[in-house]
Short mmCIF file of C-alpha atoms and ligand atoms in Angstrom, two decimals:
data_model
loop_
_atom_site.label_atom_id
_atom_site.label_comp_id
_atom_site.label_asym_id
_atom_site.label_seq_id
_atom_site.Cartn_x
_atom_site.Cartn_y
_atom_site.Cartn_z
CA MET A 1 2.35 4.04 3.25
CA ARG A 2 5.83 2.84 2.42
CA VAL A 3 5.55 -0.93 2.13
CA LEU A 4 8.26 -3.58 1.95
CA LEU A 5 6.97 -6.56 -0.01
CA THR A 6 9.07 -9.72 0.26
CA GLY A 7 8.62 -12.16 -2.61
CA GLY A 8 7.19 -9.34 -4.70
CA ALA A 9 8.41 -10.83 -7.99
CA GLY A 10 6.41 -14.03 -7.48
CA PHE A 11 3.00 -15.05 -8.79
CA ILE A 12 1.03 -13.42 -5.95
CA GLY A 13 3.62 -10.70 -5.30
CA LYS A 14 3.28 -9.17 -8.77
CA GLN A 15 -0.46 -8.73 -8.30
CA VAL A 16 0.01 -7.31 -4.80
CA THR A 17 2.57 -4.86 -6.20
CA ALA A 18 0.09 -3.66 -8.84
CA GLN A 19 -2.68 -3.17 -6.29
CA LEU A 20 -0.43 -1.43 -3.76
CA ILE A 21 0.53 1.09 -6.44
CA ALA A 22 -3.09 1.51 -7.52
CA CYS A 23 -3.92 2.33 -3.88
CA GLY A 24 -1.22 5.02 -3.77
CA HIS A 25 1.42 3.24 -1.69
CA GLU A 26 5.18 3.34 -2.15
CA VAL A 27 6.54 -0.14 -2.80
CA ARG A 28 9.95 -1.69 -2.24
CA ILE A 29 10.38 -5.34 -3.18
CA LEU A 30 12.88 -7.78 -1.72
CA ASP A 31 13.05 -10.94 -3.81
CA SER A 32 15.78 -13.57 -4.18
CA PHE A 33 14.67 -14.84 -7.62
CA ARG A 34 15.22 -18.35 -6.34
CA PRO A 35 16.04 -20.65 -9.25
CA ASP A 36 13.37 -23.27 -8.50
CA VAL A 37 10.72 -20.55 -9.01
CA HIS A 38 12.36 -18.33 -11.62
CA ARG A 39 13.59 -21.25 -13.67
CA ASP A 40 14.52 -19.41 -16.84
CA GLY A 41 17.04 -17.38 -14.83
CA SER A 42 15.42 -14.12 -15.82
CA THR A 43 14.74 -11.27 -13.48
CA TRP A 44 11.72 -9.02 -13.85
CA THR A 45 11.31 -5.33 -14.43
CA PRO A 46 8.96 -3.94 -11.81
CA PRO A 47 6.37 -1.29 -12.60
CA GLU A 48 7.61 2.29 -12.66
CA GLY A 49 8.28 3.78 -9.24
CA VAL A 50 8.73 0.40 -7.54
CA GLU A 51 12.16 -0.26 -6.06
CA LEU A 52 13.42 -3.81 -6.57
CA ARG A 53 16.17 -5.23 -4.37
CA ILE A 54 17.49 -8.68 -5.11
CA GLY A 55 18.17 -10.41 -1.83
CA ASP A 56 17.23 -13.31 0.39
CA VAL A 57 15.00 -13.01 3.46
CA ARG A 58 17.56 -15.12 5.34
CA ASP A 59 20.21 -12.47 4.76
CA ASN A 60 20.14 -10.26 7.83
CA GLU A 61 21.92 -7.35 6.22
CA ALA A 62 19.79 -7.38 3.05
CA VAL A 63 16.61 -7.44 5.14
CA GLU A 64 17.73 -4.69 7.47
CA GLN A 65 18.68 -2.42 4.59
CA ALA A 66 15.42 -3.16 2.79
CA LEU A 67 13.52 -2.07 5.91
CA THR A 68 14.97 1.44 5.93
CA ALA A 69 12.17 4.06 5.88
CA ILE A 70 9.38 1.47 5.74
CA ASP A 71 5.99 1.67 7.53
CA ALA A 72 4.61 -1.83 6.94
CA VAL A 73 5.78 -5.22 5.71
CA ILE A 74 3.95 -7.76 3.58
CA HIS A 75 5.84 -11.04 3.86
CA LEU A 76 5.16 -13.36 0.94
CA ALA A 77 8.64 -14.79 0.27
CA ALA A 78 8.48 -18.54 0.91
CA LYS A 79 9.09 -21.97 -0.49
CA VAL A 80 5.64 -23.25 -1.45
CA GLY A 81 3.98 -26.49 -2.51
CA LEU A 82 3.87 -30.01 -1.15
CA GLY A 83 7.57 -30.66 -1.69
CA VAL A 84 9.16 -33.39 -3.74
CA ASP A 85 10.38 -35.66 -0.95
CA ILE A 86 11.61 -35.65 2.63
CA GLY A 87 14.93 -34.19 1.47
CA ASP A 88 13.05 -30.89 1.06
CA LEU A 89 12.60 -30.49 4.83
CA PRO A 90 15.69 -28.36 5.46
CA ASP A 91 14.82 -26.02 2.60
CA TYR A 92 11.30 -25.41 3.97
CA ALA A 93 12.73 -24.77 7.43
CA ALA A 94 15.48 -22.49 6.14
CA THR A 95 13.43 -20.43 3.70
CA ASN A 96 10.19 -20.23 5.62
CA ASP A 97 11.14 -20.53 9.31
CA VAL A 98 14.54 -18.85 9.31
CA GLY A 99 13.49 -16.32 6.64
CA THR A 100 10.47 -15.21 8.67
CA THR A 101 12.35 -14.96 11.95
CA THR A 102 15.05 -12.90 10.23
CA VAL A 103 12.41 -10.47 8.95
CA LEU A 104 10.69 -10.28 12.36
CA ALA A 105 13.91 -9.64 14.28
CA ALA A 106 14.94 -6.92 11.82
CA MET A 107 11.49 -5.30 12.05
CA ALA A 108 11.87 -5.22 15.84
CA ARG A 109 15.29 -3.57 15.56
CA LYS A 110 13.92 -0.98 13.15
CA GLY A 111 10.78 -0.32 15.20
CA ILE A 112 8.41 -1.39 12.40
CA GLY A 113 5.22 -2.75 13.91
CA ARG A 114 2.89 -3.67 11.08
CA LEU A 115 2.99 -7.03 9.31
CA THR A 116 0.83 -8.92 6.84
CA LEU A 117 1.89 -12.56 6.57
CA ALA A 118 1.02 -15.01 3.79
CA SER A 119 -0.13 -18.20 5.48
CA SER A 120 -2.14 -21.06 4.07
CA MET A 121 -5.24 -23.18 4.50
CA VAL A 122 -2.96 -26.19 4.82
CA VAL A 123 -2.38 -25.26 8.47
CA TYR A 124 -5.70 -26.99 9.29
CA GLY A 125 -4.72 -30.47 8.08
CA GLU A 126 -7.90 -32.45 7.40
CA GLY A 127 -10.01 -29.56 8.71
CA ILE A 128 -13.41 -30.37 10.14
CA GLY A 129 -16.02 -32.93 9.13
CA ARG A 130 -19.63 -33.43 10.16
CA CYS A 131 -20.62 -36.86 11.43
CA PRO A 132 -24.37 -37.67 11.27
CA GLU A 133 -24.12 -38.93 14.87
CA HIS A 134 -21.29 -36.94 16.49
CA GLY A 135 -21.64 -33.57 14.77
CA SER A 136 -18.56 -31.44 14.06
CA THR A 137 -15.45 -33.54 14.42
CA VAL A 138 -11.74 -33.44 13.64
CA PRO A 139 -10.70 -36.35 11.41
CA GLY A 140 -7.44 -38.15 12.15
CA PRO A 141 -4.63 -38.54 9.61
CA ARG A 142 -5.53 -40.71 6.63
CA LEU A 143 -3.90 -44.15 6.81
CA GLU A 144 -1.93 -45.38 3.82
CA SER A 145 -3.76 -48.72 4.01
CA ALA A 146 -7.11 -46.90 3.68
CA LEU A 147 -5.89 -44.81 0.74
CA ALA A 148 -4.52 -47.91 -1.00
CA ALA A 149 -7.96 -49.51 -0.56
CA GLY A 150 -9.60 -46.48 -2.21
CA GLN A 151 -11.09 -45.15 1.05
CA PHE A 152 -10.20 -41.53 0.56
CA ASP A 153 -12.57 -39.76 2.96
CA PRO A 154 -11.22 -39.75 6.53
CA PRO A 155 -13.87 -41.36 8.76
CA CYS A 156 -15.34 -40.12 12.05
CA PRO A 157 -12.71 -41.08 14.66
CA LYS A 158 -15.50 -42.10 17.08
CA CYS A 159 -17.78 -44.29 14.95
CA GLY A 160 -16.03 -44.68 11.59
CA ARG A 161 -18.92 -43.16 9.62
CA ARG A 162 -18.39 -40.97 6.59
CA LEU A 163 -17.96 -37.26 7.35
CA ASP A 164 -19.33 -34.40 5.29
CA ALA A 165 -16.78 -31.62 4.78
CA GLU A 166 -17.47 -28.40 6.67
CA LEU A 167 -16.21 -24.86 6.24
CA VAL A 168 -13.24 -24.34 8.55
CA PRO A 169 -13.21 -21.24 10.80
CA GLU A 170 -9.98 -19.58 11.89
CA ASP A 171 -10.12 -20.91 15.45
CA ALA A 172 -10.03 -24.54 14.25
CA ARG A 173 -7.15 -26.65 15.54
CA LEU A 174 -3.91 -26.33 13.57
CA ASP A 175 -2.73 -29.70 12.35
CA PRO A 176 -0.01 -29.48 9.69
CA ARG A 177 0.49 -32.60 7.58
CA SER A 178 3.43 -31.63 5.37
CA ALA A 179 6.73 -29.77 5.65
CA TYR A 180 5.20 -26.76 3.96
CA ALA A 181 2.19 -26.78 6.28
CA SER A 182 4.48 -27.13 9.31
CA SER A 183 6.55 -24.16 8.18
CA LYS A 184 3.39 -22.04 7.74
CA VAL A 185 2.26 -22.90 11.30
CA ALA A 186 5.75 -22.02 12.51
CA GLN A 187 5.63 -18.68 10.68
CA GLU A 188 2.33 -17.87 12.40
CA HIS A 189 3.70 -18.79 15.82
CA TYR A 190 6.89 -16.76 15.37
CA THR A 191 4.73 -13.85 14.26
CA SER A 192 2.67 -14.09 17.45
CA ASN A 193 5.87 -14.22 19.53
CA TRP A 194 7.13 -11.10 17.77
CA ALA A 195 3.84 -9.24 18.22
CA ARG A 196 3.69 -10.06 21.93
CA ALA A 197 7.25 -8.92 22.50
CA THR A 198 7.08 -5.75 20.43
CA GLY A 199 3.43 -4.69 20.51
CA GLY A 200 3.33 -5.04 16.72
CA SER A 201 0.20 -5.96 14.76
CA ALA A 202 -0.11 -8.84 12.33
CA ALA A 203 -2.73 -10.08 9.89
CA MET A 204 -2.03 -13.71 8.98
CA LEU A 205 -3.81 -14.53 5.74
CA ARG A 206 -4.56 -18.20 5.23
CA TYR A 207 -4.79 -18.32 1.46
CA HIS A 208 -6.84 -20.96 -0.29
CA ASN A 209 -5.78 -22.44 -3.66
CA VAL A 210 -4.66 -19.43 -5.65
CA TYR A 211 -4.89 -19.40 -9.46
CA GLY A 212 -4.85 -16.82 -12.23
CA PRO A 213 -2.54 -15.18 -14.77
CA GLY A 214 1.13 -16.00 -14.19
CA LEU A 215 0.39 -19.23 -12.29
CA PRO A 216 3.77 -20.97 -11.81
CA ARG A 217 4.06 -23.98 -14.06
CA ASP A 218 6.40 -26.80 -14.98
CA THR A 219 8.01 -26.93 -11.55
CA PRO A 220 7.81 -29.88 -9.13
CA TYR A 221 6.10 -27.51 -6.69
CA ALA A 222 3.28 -26.40 -9.00
CA GLY A 223 -0.30 -26.61 -7.74
CA VAL A 224 -2.89 -28.82 -9.37
CA ALA A 225 -4.36 -26.20 -11.75
CA ALA A 226 -0.92 -25.58 -13.30
CA ILE A 227 -0.28 -29.33 -13.61
CA PHE A 228 -3.59 -29.83 -15.41
CA MET A 229 -2.87 -26.92 -17.76
CA SER A 230 0.51 -28.42 -18.66
CA MET A 231 -1.07 -31.80 -19.43
CA LEU A 232 -3.82 -30.23 -21.51
CA ARG A 233 -1.30 -28.16 -23.45
CA LYS A 234 0.45 -31.40 -24.39
CA GLY A 235 -2.88 -32.85 -25.53
CA LYS A 236 -3.06 -35.18 -22.51
CA ALA A 237 -6.05 -35.69 -20.22
CA PRO A 238 -5.68 -34.18 -16.72
CA SER A 239 -4.81 -36.95 -14.30
CA VAL A 240 -7.16 -36.60 -11.32
CA PHE A 241 -5.94 -38.31 -8.15
CA GLU A 242 -8.05 -40.22 -5.60
CA ASP A 243 -11.67 -40.30 -6.79
CA GLY A 244 -11.67 -36.64 -7.86
CA LYS A 245 -14.20 -35.70 -5.18
CA GLN A 246 -11.68 -33.99 -2.89
CA ARG A 247 -12.78 -30.40 -2.37
CA ARG A 248 -10.80 -27.19 -2.60
CA ASP A 249 -11.67 -23.52 -2.99
CA PHE A 250 -9.96 -21.88 -5.97
CA ILE A 251 -9.50 -18.19 -5.40
CA HIS A 252 -8.34 -15.75 -8.06
CA VAL A 253 -4.96 -14.09 -7.55
CA ARG A 254 -6.46 -10.59 -7.97
CA ASP A 255 -8.87 -11.31 -5.10
CA ILE A 256 -5.96 -12.60 -3.01
CA ALA A 257 -3.99 -9.45 -3.77
CA ALA A 258 -6.95 -7.24 -2.82
CA ALA A 259 -7.34 -9.09 0.49
CA THR A 260 -3.62 -8.69 1.20
CA VAL A 261 -3.55 -4.95 0.51
CA LEU A 262 -6.73 -4.37 2.51
CA ALA A 263 -5.34 -6.29 5.50
CA CYS A 264 -2.10 -4.30 5.29
CA GLU A 265 -4.03 -1.03 5.26
CA ARG A 266 -6.69 -1.78 7.84
CA HIS A 267 -5.36 -4.30 10.33
CA THR A 268 -3.52 -2.14 12.82
CA SER A 269 -3.73 -3.89 16.19
CA GLY A 270 -3.35 -7.37 17.59
CA VAL A 271 -2.69 -10.63 15.79
CA THR A 272 -5.52 -12.04 13.69
CA ALA A 273 -5.73 -14.97 11.30
CA PHE A 274 -8.02 -14.57 8.29
CA ASN A 275 -9.11 -17.31 5.90
CA VAL A 276 -9.07 -16.14 2.29
CA GLY A 277 -11.30 -18.22 0.05
CA SER A 278 -13.99 -17.57 -2.55
CA GLY A 279 -16.60 -19.37 -0.43
CA ARG A 280 -17.42 -21.73 -3.28
CA PRO A 281 -15.95 -25.21 -2.78
CA THR A 282 -15.19 -27.11 -5.98
CA THR A 283 -14.03 -30.70 -6.46
CA ILE A 284 -10.71 -31.36 -8.18
CA HIS A 285 -12.61 -33.23 -10.88
CA GLU A 286 -14.87 -30.22 -11.51
CA MET A 287 -11.82 -27.98 -11.79
CA ALA A 288 -10.14 -30.40 -14.22
CA ALA A 289 -13.32 -30.56 -16.29
CA ALA A 290 -13.61 -26.74 -16.39
CA LEU A 291 -10.03 -26.39 -17.68
CA ALA A 292 -10.44 -29.24 -20.18
CA HIS A 293 -13.59 -27.56 -21.46
CA ALA A 294 -11.96 -24.12 -21.70
CA LEU A 295 -8.97 -25.56 -23.59
CA GLN A 296 -11.10 -27.98 -25.63
CA GLY A 297 -8.85 -30.80 -24.40
CA PRO A 298 -9.50 -34.43 -23.47
CA VAL A 299 -11.80 -35.13 -20.54
CA PRO A 300 -10.09 -35.73 -17.18
CA VAL A 301 -9.14 -39.25 -16.12
CA VAL A 302 -9.65 -40.30 -12.49
CA THR A 303 -6.64 -42.43 -11.55
CA GLY A 304 -7.15 -43.45 -7.91
CA GLN A 305 -3.51 -42.45 -7.32
CA TYR A 306 -2.81 -40.71 -4.00
CA ARG A 307 -0.08 -38.73 -2.23
CA LEU A 308 0.43 -39.27 1.49
CA GLY A 309 0.98 -35.57 2.23
CA ASP A 310 -2.35 -34.54 0.65
CA VAL A 311 -5.36 -33.70 2.74
CA ARG A 312 -8.82 -34.66 1.54
CA HIS A 313 -10.94 -31.52 1.73
CA ILE A 314 -9.86 -27.96 2.49
CA THR A 315 -12.61 -25.40 2.46
CA ALA A 316 -12.53 -22.19 4.42
CA ASP A 317 -15.06 -19.95 6.03
CA SER A 318 -13.84 -16.45 5.12
CA ALA A 319 -16.59 -14.59 7.01
CA ARG A 320 -14.07 -12.82 9.27
CA LEU A 321 -12.24 -11.19 6.37
CA ARG A 322 -15.55 -10.09 4.87
CA SER A 323 -16.80 -8.52 8.10
CA GLU A 324 -13.57 -6.97 9.48
CA PRO A 325 -11.48 -5.39 6.72
CA GLY A 326 -14.56 -5.66 4.48
CA TRP A 327 -13.16 -7.78 1.62
CA ARG A 328 -15.25 -9.31 -1.16
CA PRO A 329 -14.03 -11.71 -3.87
CA THR A 330 -14.92 -10.45 -7.33
CA VAL A 331 -13.84 -13.16 -9.81
CA ASP A 332 -16.14 -16.17 -10.11
CA PHE A 333 -14.80 -19.66 -10.82
CA GLU A 334 -15.99 -20.01 -14.45
CA THR A 335 -14.73 -16.56 -15.49
CA GLY A 336 -11.39 -17.06 -13.71
CA MET A 337 -10.73 -20.54 -15.14
CA GLY A 338 -11.70 -19.33 -18.65
CA GLU A 339 -9.30 -16.40 -18.35
CA LEU A 340 -6.53 -18.69 -17.06
CA ALA A 341 -6.91 -21.03 -20.02
CA ARG A 342 -7.01 -18.15 -22.52
CA LEU A 343 -3.99 -16.33 -21.11
CA ASP A 344 -1.97 -19.48 -20.58
CA SER A 345 -2.44 -20.50 -24.21
CA SER A 346 -0.87 -17.21 -25.29
CA ARG A 347 2.17 -17.48 -22.95
C1 UD1 B 1 -2.35 -25.91 -2.44
C2 UD1 B 1 -0.96 -25.33 -2.57
C3 UD1 B 1 -0.45 -24.87 -1.24
C4 UD1 B 1 -1.45 -23.92 -0.62
C5 UD1 B 1 -2.80 -24.60 -0.52
C6 UD1 B 1 -3.85 -23.66 0.06
C7 UD1 B 1 0.62 -26.15 -4.24
C8 UD1 B 1 1.46 -27.29 -4.69
N1 UD1 B 1 -0.07 -26.34 -3.11
O1 UD1 B 1 -2.30 -27.12 -1.69
O2 UD1 B 1 0.79 -24.21 -1.42
O3 UD1 B 1 -1.01 -23.51 0.62
O4 UD1 B 1 -3.22 -25.01 -1.81
O5 UD1 B 1 -5.09 -24.29 0.16
O6 UD1 B 1 0.56 -25.11 -4.85
N2 UD1 B 1 -3.97 -33.53 -7.67
C9 UD1 B 1 -4.45 -34.25 -8.75
N3 UD1 B 1 -3.62 -34.42 -9.82
C10 UD1 B 1 -2.35 -33.90 -9.88
C11 UD1 B 1 -1.88 -33.16 -8.78
C12 UD1 B 1 -2.72 -32.99 -7.68
O7 UD1 B 1 -5.58 -34.73 -8.75
O8 UD1 B 1 -1.68 -34.09 -10.90
C13 UD1 B 1 -4.85 -33.36 -6.49
C14 UD1 B 1 -4.17 -33.66 -5.17
O9 UD1 B 1 -4.20 -35.03 -4.88
C15 UD1 B 1 -4.97 -32.83 -4.20
C16 UD1 B 1 -5.45 -31.65 -5.04
O10 UD1 B 1 -5.23 -32.00 -6.40
O11 UD1 B 1 -6.09 -33.56 -3.75
C17 UD1 B 1 -4.73 -30.34 -4.76
O12 UD1 B 1 -3.35 -30.51 -4.89
P1 UD1 B 1 -2.28 -29.32 -4.83
O13 UD1 B 1 -2.69 -28.20 -5.69
O14 UD1 B 1 -0.95 -29.93 -5.11
O15 UD1 B 1 -2.19 -28.95 -3.30
P2 UD1 B 1 -3.15 -28.38 -2.14
O16 UD1 B 1 -3.09 -29.39 -1.05
O17 UD1 B 1 -4.51 -28.02 -2.58
#
């Protein structure tokens, strides 16, 4: 297939490029090299045979030209992360909402009907918890007063009891709690609008916390693994927020790339959301300890600090992706974190 990959010069995009080529596809990349991601101002030389176009997904003409003689689109280009402050709102909306709608409208004009969209687990907000009395339940937003008092787990909205985190399936309610999360929900909805109007197909991949070689670092939008690596490199202890027991699922970037390529190849009708996680929830403290161990750095410090936009636990059930396109993660947590520490030290 001839595939247009937006954001192909990014952390995930580079791995998707490599796997698309390995699977025999022709790849064209559209990437804007936005300065908050590519901070050293450098561009990147793509692998042989890959066509790189520098352009923004909000630029109608650039997108339309990039779509010439293309069979399928993988749309990764986005502004990621939690954001620095509320002033970031317009940039999330412009890059993620307007960028996606520009791509979708151009695909419709060109008659291209196959899309793979990078979405995120953050679309679920606090996800689902299990109350000993009320069973599966959707926690409400965490109150600042509770966080300040060190009550980090959102309680059962009916009886106030502690909830155990559950694996979230794709049909769970969407409940975005940050600008980034809102823009990912919007991207999914625009994609569904497009598919209904054009008959196109879309796989919407809700990625879990992605890590691995090339993890973006030293930017205000970096994820927690990159932040901990930076601290450890400076000889400082990783600073673990809340009580460190918040759960995530760290999934290796090569597994994410494999899921993305498989979805692009095999998902050919309808609109389907797929969670993409390793299936092994880990606490933030465990992750910090694994990195500190791999880098022989100081043990993590639990600070009790909190960020209002953070959700407590995000853990996915990726059964659908395993049973439909037939994806399997291959990199386990210890191996992946060890490799990350080793490679990062040599960067
Ligand atoms: C991350 C990604 C998001 C992606 C989502 C998928 C970033 C910034 N966020 O969100 O793009 O869609 O995974 O699941 O890449 N923490 C600390 N110490 C720190 C920084 C953070 O303990 O110095 C804690 C946070 O309080 C939070 C957890 O680490 O509980 C994860 O934070 P982070 O990686 O920023 O964001 P996610 O919400 O997991």
